[in-house]
Each structure stands twice: as C-alpha cells, then as structure tokens.
Amino acid sequence: MRPSAASASSCVTDRLWTTAEAADYLGLAAKTLRNKRSAGQGPAYVMLPGHRWAYYQPSDVKAWQKKNTRVINPETKTNTRRRAR
C-alpha cells in the first residue's frame, strides 16, 4: 500500500534537524547551540539509537525560540543615566 500524498508531505515537514540546521534557523553558531545543549539551556533534542549526534524537532526549536524571545518596548522608560567613570 502506497502512502498518501498528505502523509508523505508530513514526513518531509517532520524531518529532524541537525545541530547545524537548528543553529542556522536560530541564528547561532553550531558550537553555541552545542554549548547550550550541554548546559541544559537549549531546545529539546533527541539522540537516536545507533547515532552519536543530537537531532532537533523543528517544532521544539521554534517553541524554544518563541519562549526565549524578548521584545523591547520602545515606549518603556529605561534608566538612561550613565555610571560615573
């Protein structure tokens, strides 16, 4: 039985990302993402049996990015005084 076109397209969109691909999406260096992973600060990842590399679900990377994005409101007053030297 052949898979339907809908299930075949969902397989393509659900493909796991390598560290380099996830880092590229986030605008980080791959080494930075590896460091965040080892410090427990990065997005969720999976280690597949028989593979030594970490892989990322695109949805996990996007959720982590959304959770860790800070929006700066230009109307909010900030402390603009400079410290004395």
mmCIF file of C-alpha atoms in Angstrom, residues 3-84:
data_model
loop_
_atom_site.group_PDB
_atom_site.id
_atom_site.type_symbol
_atom_site.label_atom_id
_atom_site.label_comp_id
_atom_site.label_asym_id
_atom_site.label_seq_id
_atom_site.Cartn_x
_atom_site.Cartn_y
_atom_site.Cartn_z
ATOM 1 C CA PRO A 3 1.400 6.247 1.484
ATOM 2 C CA SER A 4 -0.945 9.075 0.634
ATOM 3 C CA ALA A 5 0.423 12.407 -0.557
ATOM 4 C CA ALA A 6 -0.684 14.014 2.707
ATOM 5 C CA SER A 7 1.256 11.564 4.858
ATOM 6 C CA ALA A 8 4.285 11.788 2.578
ATOM 7 C CA SER A 9 4.340 15.585 2.838
ATOM 8 C CA SER A 10 4.023 15.437 6.635
ATOM 9 C CA CYS A 11 7.073 13.155 6.744
ATOM 10 C CA VAL A 12 9.086 15.779 4.896
ATOM 11 C CA THR A 13 8.000 18.592 7.220
ATOM 12 C CA ASP A 14 8.603 16.448 10.316
ATOM 13 C CA ARG A 15 12.214 15.709 9.355
ATOM 14 C CA LEU A 16 14.655 16.131 12.220
ATOM 15 C CA TRP A 17 17.185 18.952 12.047
ATOM 16 C CA THR A 18 20.879 18.517 12.656
ATOM 17 C CA THR A 19 22.641 20.796 15.122
ATOM 18 C CA ALA A 20 23.920 22.890 12.209
ATOM 19 C CA GLU A 21 20.421 23.259 10.717
ATOM 20 C CA ALA A 22 18.834 24.178 14.063
ATOM 21 C CA ALA A 23 21.628 26.646 14.817
ATOM 22 C CA ASP A 24 21.239 28.213 11.378
ATOM 23 C CA TYR A 25 17.493 28.644 11.943
ATOM 24 C CA LEU A 26 18.154 30.290 15.333
ATOM 25 C CA GLY A 27 20.943 32.490 14.003
ATOM 26 C CA LEU A 28 23.526 30.865 16.269
ATOM 27 C CA ALA A 29 26.820 29.154 15.635
ATOM 28 C CA ALA A 30 26.584 25.359 15.859
ATOM 29 C CA LYS A 31 29.121 25.424 18.699
ATOM 30 C CA THR A 32 26.930 27.854 20.656
ATOM 31 C CA LEU A 33 23.944 25.522 20.295
ATOM 32 C CA ARG A 34 26.082 22.548 21.401
ATOM 33 C CA ASN A 35 27.222 24.543 24.444
ATOM 34 C CA LYS A 36 23.620 25.442 25.296
ATOM 35 C CA ARG A 37 22.633 21.781 24.922
ATOM 36 C CA SER A 38 25.364 20.583 27.285
ATOM 37 C CA ALA A 39 24.395 23.299 29.803
ATOM 38 C CA GLY A 40 20.719 22.275 29.598
ATOM 39 C CA GLN A 41 19.699 25.677 28.205
ATOM 40 C CA GLY A 42 18.857 24.927 24.579
ATOM 41 C CA PRO A 43 15.828 23.462 22.834
ATOM 42 C CA ALA A 44 14.771 19.863 23.413
ATOM 43 C CA TYR A 45 16.746 17.345 21.371
ATOM 44 C CA VAL A 46 16.724 13.630 20.642
ATOM 45 C CA MET A 47 19.538 11.110 20.483
ATOM 46 C CA LEU A 48 18.606 8.341 18.082
ATOM 47 C CA PRO A 49 19.708 4.791 18.896
ATOM 48 C CA GLY A 50 22.865 3.968 16.987
ATOM 49 C CA HIS A 51 23.656 7.626 16.251
ATOM 50 C CA ARG A 52 26.101 9.757 18.184
ATOM 51 C CA TRP A 53 24.667 13.125 17.146
ATOM 52 C CA ALA A 54 21.797 15.131 18.602
ATOM 53 C CA TYR A 55 18.814 15.953 16.406
ATOM 54 C CA TYR A 56 16.079 18.543 16.845
ATOM 55 C CA GLN A 57 12.363 18.531 16.075
ATOM 56 C CA PRO A 58 11.665 21.762 14.152
ATOM 57 C CA SER A 59 8.601 22.377 16.351
ATOM 58 C CA ASP A 60 10.768 22.148 19.510
ATOM 59 C CA VAL A 61 13.298 24.617 18.100
ATOM 60 C CA LYS A 62 10.555 27.072 17.115
ATOM 61 C CA ALA A 63 8.844 26.744 20.525
ATOM 62 C CA TRP A 64 12.162 27.316 22.326
ATOM 63 C CA GLN A 65 12.829 30.385 20.182
ATOM 64 C CA LYS A 66 9.368 31.791 20.915
ATOM 65 C CA LYS A 67 9.767 31.159 24.652
ATOM 66 C CA ASN A 68 13.207 32.791 24.745
ATOM 67 C CA THR A 69 12.472 35.835 22.592
ATOM 68 C CA ARG A 70 12.310 39.133 24.435
ATOM 69 C CA VAL A 71 10.533 42.059 22.841
ATOM 70 C CA ILE A 72 11.808 45.504 23.707
ATOM 71 C CA ASN A 73 9.062 48.091 24.028
ATOM 72 C CA PRO A 74 10.422 51.463 22.880
ATOM 73 C CA GLU A 75 7.779 53.282 24.948
ATOM 74 C CA THR A 76 9.037 51.799 28.194
ATOM 75 C CA LYS A 77 11.290 54.181 30.046
ATOM 76 C CA THR A 78 14.685 52.784 30.814
ATOM 77 C CA ASN A 79 17.424 54.072 33.021
ATOM 78 C CA THR A 80 19.470 56.181 30.632
ATOM 79 C CA ARG A 81 21.814 57.570 33.257
ATOM 80 C CA ARG A 82 25.374 56.509 32.788
ATOM 81 C CA ARG A 83 27.563 55.359 35.592
ATOM 82 C CA ALA A 84 30.354 57.644 36.658
#
